[in-house]
PDB file of C-alpha atoms and ligand atoms in Angstrom:
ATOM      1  CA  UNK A   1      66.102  92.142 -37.734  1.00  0.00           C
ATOM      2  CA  UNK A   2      65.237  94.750 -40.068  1.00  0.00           C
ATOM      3  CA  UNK A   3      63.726  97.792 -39.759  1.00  0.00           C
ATOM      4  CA  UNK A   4      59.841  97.445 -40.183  1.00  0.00           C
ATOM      5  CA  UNK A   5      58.613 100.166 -42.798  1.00  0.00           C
ATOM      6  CA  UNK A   6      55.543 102.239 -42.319  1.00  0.00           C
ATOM      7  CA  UNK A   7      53.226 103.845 -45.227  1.00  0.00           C
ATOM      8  CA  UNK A   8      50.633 106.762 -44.437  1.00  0.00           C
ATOM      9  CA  UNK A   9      46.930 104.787 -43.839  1.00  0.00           C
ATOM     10  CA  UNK A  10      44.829 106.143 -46.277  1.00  0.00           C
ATOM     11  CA  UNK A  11      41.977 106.806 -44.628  1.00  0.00           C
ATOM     12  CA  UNK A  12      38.523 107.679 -46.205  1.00  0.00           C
ATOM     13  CA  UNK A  13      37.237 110.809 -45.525  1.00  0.00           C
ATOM     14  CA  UNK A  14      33.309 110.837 -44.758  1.00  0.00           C
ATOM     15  CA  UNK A  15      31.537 113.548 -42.773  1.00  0.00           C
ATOM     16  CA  UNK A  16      29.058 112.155 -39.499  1.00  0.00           C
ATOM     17  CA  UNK A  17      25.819 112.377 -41.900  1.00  0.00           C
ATOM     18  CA  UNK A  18      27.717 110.533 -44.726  1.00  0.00           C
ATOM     19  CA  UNK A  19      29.273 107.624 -41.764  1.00  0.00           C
ATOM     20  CA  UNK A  20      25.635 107.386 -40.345  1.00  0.00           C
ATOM     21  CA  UNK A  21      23.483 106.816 -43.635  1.00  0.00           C
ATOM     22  CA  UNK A  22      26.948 104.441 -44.806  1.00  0.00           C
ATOM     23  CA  UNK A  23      26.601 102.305 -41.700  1.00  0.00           C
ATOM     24  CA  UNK A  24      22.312 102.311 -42.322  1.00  0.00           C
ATOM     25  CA  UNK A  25      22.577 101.373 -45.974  1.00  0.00           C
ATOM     26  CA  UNK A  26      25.350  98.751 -45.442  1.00  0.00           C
ATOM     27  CA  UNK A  27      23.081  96.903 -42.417  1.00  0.00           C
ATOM     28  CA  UNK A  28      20.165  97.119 -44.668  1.00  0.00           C
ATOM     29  CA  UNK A  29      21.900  95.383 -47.620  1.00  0.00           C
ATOM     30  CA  UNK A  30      23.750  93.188 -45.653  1.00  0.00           C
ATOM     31  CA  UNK A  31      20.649  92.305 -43.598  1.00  0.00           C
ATOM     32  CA  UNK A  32      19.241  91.221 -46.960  1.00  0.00           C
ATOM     33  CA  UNK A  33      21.813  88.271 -47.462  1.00  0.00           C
ATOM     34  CA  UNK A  34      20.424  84.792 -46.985  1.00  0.00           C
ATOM     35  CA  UNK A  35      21.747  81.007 -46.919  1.00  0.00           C
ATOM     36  CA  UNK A  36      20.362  80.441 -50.480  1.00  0.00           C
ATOM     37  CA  UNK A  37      20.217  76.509 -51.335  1.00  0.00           C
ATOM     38  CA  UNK A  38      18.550  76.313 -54.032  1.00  0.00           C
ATOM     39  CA  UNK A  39      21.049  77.093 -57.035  1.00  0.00           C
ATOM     40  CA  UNK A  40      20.530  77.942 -60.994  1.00  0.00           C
ATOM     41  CA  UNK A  41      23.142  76.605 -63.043  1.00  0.00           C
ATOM     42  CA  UNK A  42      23.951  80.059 -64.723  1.00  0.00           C
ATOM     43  CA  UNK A  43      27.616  80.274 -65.119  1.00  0.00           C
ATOM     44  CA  UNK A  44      29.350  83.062 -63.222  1.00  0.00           C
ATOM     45  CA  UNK A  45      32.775  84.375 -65.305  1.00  0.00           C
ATOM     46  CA  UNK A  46      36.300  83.303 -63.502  1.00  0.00           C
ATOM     47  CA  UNK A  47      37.069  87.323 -63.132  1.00  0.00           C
ATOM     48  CA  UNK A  48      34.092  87.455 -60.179  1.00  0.00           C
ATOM     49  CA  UNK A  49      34.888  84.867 -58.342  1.00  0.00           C
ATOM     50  CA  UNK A  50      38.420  85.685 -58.666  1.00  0.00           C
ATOM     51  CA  UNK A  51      37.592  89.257 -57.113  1.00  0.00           C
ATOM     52  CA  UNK A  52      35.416  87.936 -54.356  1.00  0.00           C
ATOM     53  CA  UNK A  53      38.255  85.357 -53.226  1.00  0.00           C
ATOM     54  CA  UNK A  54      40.658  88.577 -53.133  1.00  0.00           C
ATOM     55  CA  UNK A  55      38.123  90.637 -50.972  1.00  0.00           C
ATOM     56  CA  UNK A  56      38.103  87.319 -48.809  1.00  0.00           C
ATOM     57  CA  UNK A  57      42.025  87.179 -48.908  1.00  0.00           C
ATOM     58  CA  UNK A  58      41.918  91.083 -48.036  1.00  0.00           C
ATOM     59  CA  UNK A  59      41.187  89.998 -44.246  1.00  0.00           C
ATOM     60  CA  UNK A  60      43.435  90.589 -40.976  1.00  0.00           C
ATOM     61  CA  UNK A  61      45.102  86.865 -39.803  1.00  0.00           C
ATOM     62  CA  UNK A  62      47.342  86.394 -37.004  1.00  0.00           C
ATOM     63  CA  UNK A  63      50.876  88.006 -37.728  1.00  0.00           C
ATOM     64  CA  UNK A  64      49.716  88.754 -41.513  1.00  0.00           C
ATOM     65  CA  UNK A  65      50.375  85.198 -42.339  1.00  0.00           C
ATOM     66  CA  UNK A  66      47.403  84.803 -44.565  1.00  0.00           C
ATOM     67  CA  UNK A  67      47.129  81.050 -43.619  1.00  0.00           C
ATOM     68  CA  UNK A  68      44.402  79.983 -46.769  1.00  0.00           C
ATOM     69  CA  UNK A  69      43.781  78.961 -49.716  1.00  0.00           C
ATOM     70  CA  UNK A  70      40.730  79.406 -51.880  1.00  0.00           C
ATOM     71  CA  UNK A  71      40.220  76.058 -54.331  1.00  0.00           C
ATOM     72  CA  UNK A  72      37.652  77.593 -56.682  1.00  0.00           C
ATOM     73  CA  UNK A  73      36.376  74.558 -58.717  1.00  0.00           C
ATOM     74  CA  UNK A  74      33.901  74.925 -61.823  1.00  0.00           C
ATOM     75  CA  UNK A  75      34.980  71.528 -63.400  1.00  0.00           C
ATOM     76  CA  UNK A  76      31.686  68.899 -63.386  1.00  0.00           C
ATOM     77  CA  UNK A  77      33.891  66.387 -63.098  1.00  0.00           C
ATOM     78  CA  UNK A  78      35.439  67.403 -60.110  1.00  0.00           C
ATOM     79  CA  UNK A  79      32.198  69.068 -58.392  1.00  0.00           C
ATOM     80  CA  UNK A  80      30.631  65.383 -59.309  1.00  0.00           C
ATOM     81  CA  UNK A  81      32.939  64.196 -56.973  1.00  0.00           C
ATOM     82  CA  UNK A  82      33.086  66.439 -54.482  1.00  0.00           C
ATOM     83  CA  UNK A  83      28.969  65.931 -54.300  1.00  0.00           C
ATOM     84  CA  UNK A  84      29.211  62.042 -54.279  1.00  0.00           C
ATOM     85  CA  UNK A  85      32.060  62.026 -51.261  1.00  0.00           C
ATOM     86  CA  UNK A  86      29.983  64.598 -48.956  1.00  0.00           C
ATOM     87  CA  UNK A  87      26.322  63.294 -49.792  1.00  0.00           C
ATOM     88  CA  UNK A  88      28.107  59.428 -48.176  1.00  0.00           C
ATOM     89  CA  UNK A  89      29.554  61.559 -45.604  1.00  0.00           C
ATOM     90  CA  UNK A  90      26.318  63.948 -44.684  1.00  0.00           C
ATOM     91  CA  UNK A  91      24.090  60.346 -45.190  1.00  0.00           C
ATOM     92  CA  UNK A  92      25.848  59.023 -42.221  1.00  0.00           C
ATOM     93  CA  UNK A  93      25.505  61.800 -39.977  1.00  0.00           C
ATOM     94  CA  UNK A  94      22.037  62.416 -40.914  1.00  0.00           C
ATOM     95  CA  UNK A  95      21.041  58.695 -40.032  1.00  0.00           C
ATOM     96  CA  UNK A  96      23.944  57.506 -37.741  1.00  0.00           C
ATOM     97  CA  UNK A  97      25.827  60.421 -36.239  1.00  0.00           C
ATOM     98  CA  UNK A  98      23.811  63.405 -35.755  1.00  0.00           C
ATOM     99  CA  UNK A  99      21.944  63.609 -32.317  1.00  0.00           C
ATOM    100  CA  UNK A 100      18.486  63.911 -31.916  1.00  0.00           C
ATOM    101  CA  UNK A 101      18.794  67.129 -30.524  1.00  0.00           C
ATOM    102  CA  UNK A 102      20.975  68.218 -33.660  1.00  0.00           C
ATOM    103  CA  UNK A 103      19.030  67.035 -35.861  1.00  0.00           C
ATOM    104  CA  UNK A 104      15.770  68.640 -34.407  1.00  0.00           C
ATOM    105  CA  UNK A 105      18.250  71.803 -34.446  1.00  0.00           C
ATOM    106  CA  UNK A 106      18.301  71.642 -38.339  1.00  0.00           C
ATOM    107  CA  UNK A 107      14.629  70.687 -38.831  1.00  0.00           C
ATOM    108  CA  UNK A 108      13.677  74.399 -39.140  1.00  0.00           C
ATOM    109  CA  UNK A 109      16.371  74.653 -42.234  1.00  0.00           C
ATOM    110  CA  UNK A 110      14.895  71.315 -44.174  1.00  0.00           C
ATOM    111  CA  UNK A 111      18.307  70.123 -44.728  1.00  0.00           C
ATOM    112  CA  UNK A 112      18.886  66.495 -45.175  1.00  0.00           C
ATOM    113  CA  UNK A 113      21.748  64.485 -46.736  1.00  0.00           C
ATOM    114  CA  UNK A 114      21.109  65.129 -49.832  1.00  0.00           C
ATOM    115  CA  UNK A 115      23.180  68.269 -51.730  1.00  0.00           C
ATOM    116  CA  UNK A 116      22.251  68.996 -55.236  1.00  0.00           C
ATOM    117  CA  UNK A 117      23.497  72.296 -55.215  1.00  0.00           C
ATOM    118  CA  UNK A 118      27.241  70.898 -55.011  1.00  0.00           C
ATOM    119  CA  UNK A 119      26.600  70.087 -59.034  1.00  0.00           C
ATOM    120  CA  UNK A 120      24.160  72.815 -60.110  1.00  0.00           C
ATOM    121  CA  UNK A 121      25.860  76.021 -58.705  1.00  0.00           C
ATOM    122  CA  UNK A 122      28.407  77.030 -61.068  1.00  0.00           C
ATOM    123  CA  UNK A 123      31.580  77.345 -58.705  1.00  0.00           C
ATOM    124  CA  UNK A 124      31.957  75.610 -55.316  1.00  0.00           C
ATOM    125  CA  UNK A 125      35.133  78.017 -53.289  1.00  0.00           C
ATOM    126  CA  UNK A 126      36.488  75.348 -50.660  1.00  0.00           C
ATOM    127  CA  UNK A 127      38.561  77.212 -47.860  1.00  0.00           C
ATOM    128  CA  UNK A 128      41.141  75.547 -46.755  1.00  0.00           C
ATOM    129  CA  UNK A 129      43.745  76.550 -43.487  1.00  0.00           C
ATOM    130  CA  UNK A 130      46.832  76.147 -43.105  1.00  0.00           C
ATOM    131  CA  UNK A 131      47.814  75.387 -39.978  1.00  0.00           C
ATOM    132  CA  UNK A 132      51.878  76.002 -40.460  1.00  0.00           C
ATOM    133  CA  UNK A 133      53.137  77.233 -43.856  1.00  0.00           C
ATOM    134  CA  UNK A 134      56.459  75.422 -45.919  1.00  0.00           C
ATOM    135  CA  UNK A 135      58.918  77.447 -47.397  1.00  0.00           C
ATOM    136  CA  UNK A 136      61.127  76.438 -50.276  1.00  0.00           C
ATOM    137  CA  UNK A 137      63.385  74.534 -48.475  1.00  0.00           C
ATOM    138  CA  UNK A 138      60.579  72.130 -46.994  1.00  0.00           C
ATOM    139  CA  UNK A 139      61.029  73.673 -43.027  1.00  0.00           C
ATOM    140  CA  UNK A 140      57.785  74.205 -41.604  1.00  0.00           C
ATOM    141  CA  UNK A 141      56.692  78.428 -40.078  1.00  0.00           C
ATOM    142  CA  UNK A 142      54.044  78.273 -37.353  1.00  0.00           C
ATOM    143  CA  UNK A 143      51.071  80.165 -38.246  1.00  0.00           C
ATOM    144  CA  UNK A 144      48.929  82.396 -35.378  1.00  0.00           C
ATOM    145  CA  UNK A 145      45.201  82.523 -34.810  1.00  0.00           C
ATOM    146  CA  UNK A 146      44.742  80.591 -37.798  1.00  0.00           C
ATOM    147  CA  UNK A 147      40.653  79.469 -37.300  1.00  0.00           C
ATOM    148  CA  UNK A 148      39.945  82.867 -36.208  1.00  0.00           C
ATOM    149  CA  UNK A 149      41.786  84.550 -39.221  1.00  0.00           C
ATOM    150  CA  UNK A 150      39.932  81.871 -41.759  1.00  0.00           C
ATOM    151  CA  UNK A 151      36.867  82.690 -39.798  1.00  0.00           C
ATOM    152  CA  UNK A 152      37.020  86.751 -40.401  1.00  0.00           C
ATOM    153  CA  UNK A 153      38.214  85.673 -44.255  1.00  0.00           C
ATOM    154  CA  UNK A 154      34.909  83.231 -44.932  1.00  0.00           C
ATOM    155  CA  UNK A 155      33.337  86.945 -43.697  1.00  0.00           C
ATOM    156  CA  UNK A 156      34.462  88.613 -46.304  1.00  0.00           C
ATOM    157  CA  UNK A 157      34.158  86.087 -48.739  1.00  0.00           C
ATOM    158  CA  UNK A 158      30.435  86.001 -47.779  1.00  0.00           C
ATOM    159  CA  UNK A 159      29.834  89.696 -48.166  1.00  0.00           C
ATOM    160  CA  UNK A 160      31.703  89.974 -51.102  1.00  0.00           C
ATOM    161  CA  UNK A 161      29.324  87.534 -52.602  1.00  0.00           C
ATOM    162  CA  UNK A 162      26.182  89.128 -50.983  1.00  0.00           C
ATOM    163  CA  UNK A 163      27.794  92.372 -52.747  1.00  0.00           C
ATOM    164  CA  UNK A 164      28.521  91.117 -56.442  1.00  0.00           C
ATOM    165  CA  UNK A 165      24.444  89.841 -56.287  1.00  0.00           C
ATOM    166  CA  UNK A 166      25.077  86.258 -55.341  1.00  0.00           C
ATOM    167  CA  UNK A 167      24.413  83.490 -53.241  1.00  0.00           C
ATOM    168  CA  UNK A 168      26.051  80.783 -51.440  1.00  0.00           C
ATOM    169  CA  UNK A 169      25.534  78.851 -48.191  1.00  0.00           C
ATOM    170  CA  UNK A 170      28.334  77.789 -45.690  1.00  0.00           C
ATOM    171  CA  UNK A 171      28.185  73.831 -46.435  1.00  0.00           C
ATOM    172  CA  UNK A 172      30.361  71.755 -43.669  1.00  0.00           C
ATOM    173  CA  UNK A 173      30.608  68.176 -44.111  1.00  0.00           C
ATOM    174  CA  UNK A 174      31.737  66.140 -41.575  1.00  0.00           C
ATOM    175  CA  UNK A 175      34.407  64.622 -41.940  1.00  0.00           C
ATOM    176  CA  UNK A 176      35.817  66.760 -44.648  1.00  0.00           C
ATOM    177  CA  UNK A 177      39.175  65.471 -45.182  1.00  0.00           C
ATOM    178  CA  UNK A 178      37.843  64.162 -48.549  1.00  0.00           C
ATOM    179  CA  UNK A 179      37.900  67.478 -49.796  1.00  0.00           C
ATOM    180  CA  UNK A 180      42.283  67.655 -49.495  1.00  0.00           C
ATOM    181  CA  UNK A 181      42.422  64.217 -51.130  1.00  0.00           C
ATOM    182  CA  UNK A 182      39.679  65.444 -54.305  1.00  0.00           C
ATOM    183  CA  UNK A 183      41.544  68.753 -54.448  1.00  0.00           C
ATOM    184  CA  UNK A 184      45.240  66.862 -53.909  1.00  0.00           C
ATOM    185  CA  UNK A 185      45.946  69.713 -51.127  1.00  0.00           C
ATOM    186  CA  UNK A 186      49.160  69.337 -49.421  1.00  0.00           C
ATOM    187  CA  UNK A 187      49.220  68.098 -45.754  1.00  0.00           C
ATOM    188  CA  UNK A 188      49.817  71.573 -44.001  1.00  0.00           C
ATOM    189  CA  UNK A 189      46.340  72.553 -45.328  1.00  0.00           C
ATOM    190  CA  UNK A 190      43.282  71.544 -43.774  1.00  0.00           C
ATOM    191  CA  UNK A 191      39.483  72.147 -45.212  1.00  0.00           C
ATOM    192  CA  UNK A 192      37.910  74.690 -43.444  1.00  0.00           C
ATOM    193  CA  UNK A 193      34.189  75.644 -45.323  1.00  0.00           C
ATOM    194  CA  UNK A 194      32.650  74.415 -48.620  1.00  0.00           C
ATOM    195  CA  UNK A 195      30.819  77.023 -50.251  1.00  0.00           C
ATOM    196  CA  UNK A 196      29.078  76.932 -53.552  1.00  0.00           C
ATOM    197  CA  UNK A 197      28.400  80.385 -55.101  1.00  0.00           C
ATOM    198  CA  UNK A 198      26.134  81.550 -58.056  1.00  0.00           C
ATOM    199  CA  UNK A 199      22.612  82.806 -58.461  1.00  0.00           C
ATOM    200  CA  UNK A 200      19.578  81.774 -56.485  1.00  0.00           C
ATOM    201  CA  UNK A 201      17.270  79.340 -58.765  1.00  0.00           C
ATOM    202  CA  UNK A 202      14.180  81.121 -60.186  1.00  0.00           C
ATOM    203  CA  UNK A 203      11.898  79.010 -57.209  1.00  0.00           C
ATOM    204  CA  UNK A 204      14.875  79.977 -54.396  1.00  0.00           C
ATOM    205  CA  UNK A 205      12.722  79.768 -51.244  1.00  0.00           C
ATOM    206  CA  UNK A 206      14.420  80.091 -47.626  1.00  0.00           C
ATOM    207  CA  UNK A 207      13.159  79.884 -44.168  1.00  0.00           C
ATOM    208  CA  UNK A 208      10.966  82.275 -42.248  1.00  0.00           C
ATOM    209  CA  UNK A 209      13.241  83.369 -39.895  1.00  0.00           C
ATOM    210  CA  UNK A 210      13.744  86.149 -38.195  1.00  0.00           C
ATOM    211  CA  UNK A 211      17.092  87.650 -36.832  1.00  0.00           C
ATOM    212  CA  UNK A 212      17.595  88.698 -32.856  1.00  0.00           C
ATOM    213  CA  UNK A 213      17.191  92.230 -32.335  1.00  0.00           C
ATOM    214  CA  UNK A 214      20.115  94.824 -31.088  1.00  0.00           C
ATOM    215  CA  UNK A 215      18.909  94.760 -27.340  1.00  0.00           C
ATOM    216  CA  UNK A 216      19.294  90.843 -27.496  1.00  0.00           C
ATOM    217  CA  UNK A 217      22.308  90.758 -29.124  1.00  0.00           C
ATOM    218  CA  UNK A 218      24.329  94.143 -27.851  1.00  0.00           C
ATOM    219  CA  UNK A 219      25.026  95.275 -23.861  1.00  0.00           C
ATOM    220  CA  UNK A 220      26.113  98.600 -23.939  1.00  0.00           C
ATOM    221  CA  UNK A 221      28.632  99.915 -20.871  1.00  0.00           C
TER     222      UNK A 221
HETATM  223  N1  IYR B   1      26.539  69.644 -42.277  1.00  0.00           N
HETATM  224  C1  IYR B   1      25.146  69.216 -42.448  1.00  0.00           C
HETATM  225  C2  IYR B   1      24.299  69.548 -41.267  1.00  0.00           C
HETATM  226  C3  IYR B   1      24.077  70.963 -40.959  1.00  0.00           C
HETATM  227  C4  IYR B   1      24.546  71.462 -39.755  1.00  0.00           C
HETATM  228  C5  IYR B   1      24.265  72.741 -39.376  1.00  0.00           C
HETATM  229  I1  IYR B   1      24.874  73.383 -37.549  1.00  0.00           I
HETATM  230  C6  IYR B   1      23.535  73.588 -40.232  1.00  0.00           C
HETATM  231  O1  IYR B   1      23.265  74.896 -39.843  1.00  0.00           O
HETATM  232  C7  IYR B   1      23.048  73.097 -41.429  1.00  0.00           C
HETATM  233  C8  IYR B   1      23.342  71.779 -41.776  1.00  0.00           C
HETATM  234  C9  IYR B   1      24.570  69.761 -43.744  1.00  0.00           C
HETATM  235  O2  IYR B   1      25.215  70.566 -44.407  1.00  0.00           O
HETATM  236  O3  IYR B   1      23.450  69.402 -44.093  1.00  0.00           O
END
């Protein structure tokens, strides 16, 4: 095997004050973001969302393998679709497959099966995974860790839109496999998260919630 080849990190150099009002300023913006779901239908240029995808592609995955794709769609036509296949999906879970518990779960969000913002919001990113990857040659190379590593990606891809001034939700239909037969995806990738990204409508309104605080959520040893 060859010899793996190391670069110097380059790491960025901060003082304590600097690190501490960084880490302060970041929580406070980040703490900001919020599942947005009601969408205006002002474009958003190709350039962005190209940048965001790369911030999400910038993630760690199992052995470096990199096992997604990003299928950023802005065609009507296709987002039409895309609408029309989940809202048949999400109407039978909302009145047939969803439990009671589940759906009292959601009540607090005022979801239902209905999902105008898959037309209205300018882009929709759908992640897929791939759970093995298929060189030239058609053989098939296992990929490691591969929800986690799509996981930590949708992260990024989340900040990254928090950061440009966006908003998006994390939409998951269920069953999604419609999503690989819209997009034509070949059968090593599997969809993963539906987001659709652009700016909040001018009447945007989201729930009253409130997050856990750090002595709920962190045990120090
Ligand atoms: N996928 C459905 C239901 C849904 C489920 C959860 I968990 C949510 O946090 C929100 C919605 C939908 O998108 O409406």
């Amino acid at each position: 095997m060859d010899k793996q080849s190391y670069i110097p990190y380059k790491s960025i150099q901060i003082d304590e004050k600097e690190m501490t009002q960084r880490s302060k300023a970041f929580y406070q913006y980040l703490n900001l973001r919020r599942s947005v779901r009601d969408f205006s239908n002002r474009t958003v240029s190709k350039e962005v969302i190209e940048k965001i995808i790369m911030t999400a592609s910038s993630a760690p995955s199992g052995a470096h393998k990199q096992p997604w794709t990003f299928c950023a769609v802005s065609n009507p036509l296709i987002k039409n679709k895309i609408k029309n296949a989940a809202e048949k999906e999400e109407y039978e879970s909302y009145n047939n497959r969803m439990s009671e518990e589940w759906l009292d779960a959601l009540k607090p969000m005022g979801t239902n099966w209905e999902k105008p913002f898959l037309e209205i919001a300018p882009w929709l990113i759908i992640v897929f995974k791939k759970a093995y990857d298929i060189d030239e040659n058609g053989s098939r190379h296992k990929n490691y860790y591969v929800n986690e590593s799509v996981g930590i990606a949708c992260g990024f891809l989340i900040t990254a839109i928090h950061q440009a001034g966006l908003v998006t939700l994390t939409h998951t239909p269920s069953p999604m496999n419609f999503l690989q037969k819209i997009l034509d995806r070949p059968a090593n990738e599997r969809p993963y998260l539906l987001l659709p990204v652009g700016y909040p409508s001018k009447e945007a309104t989201v729930p009253n919630f409130e997050r856990k605080p750090a002595n709920k959520v962190i045990k120090w040893y």
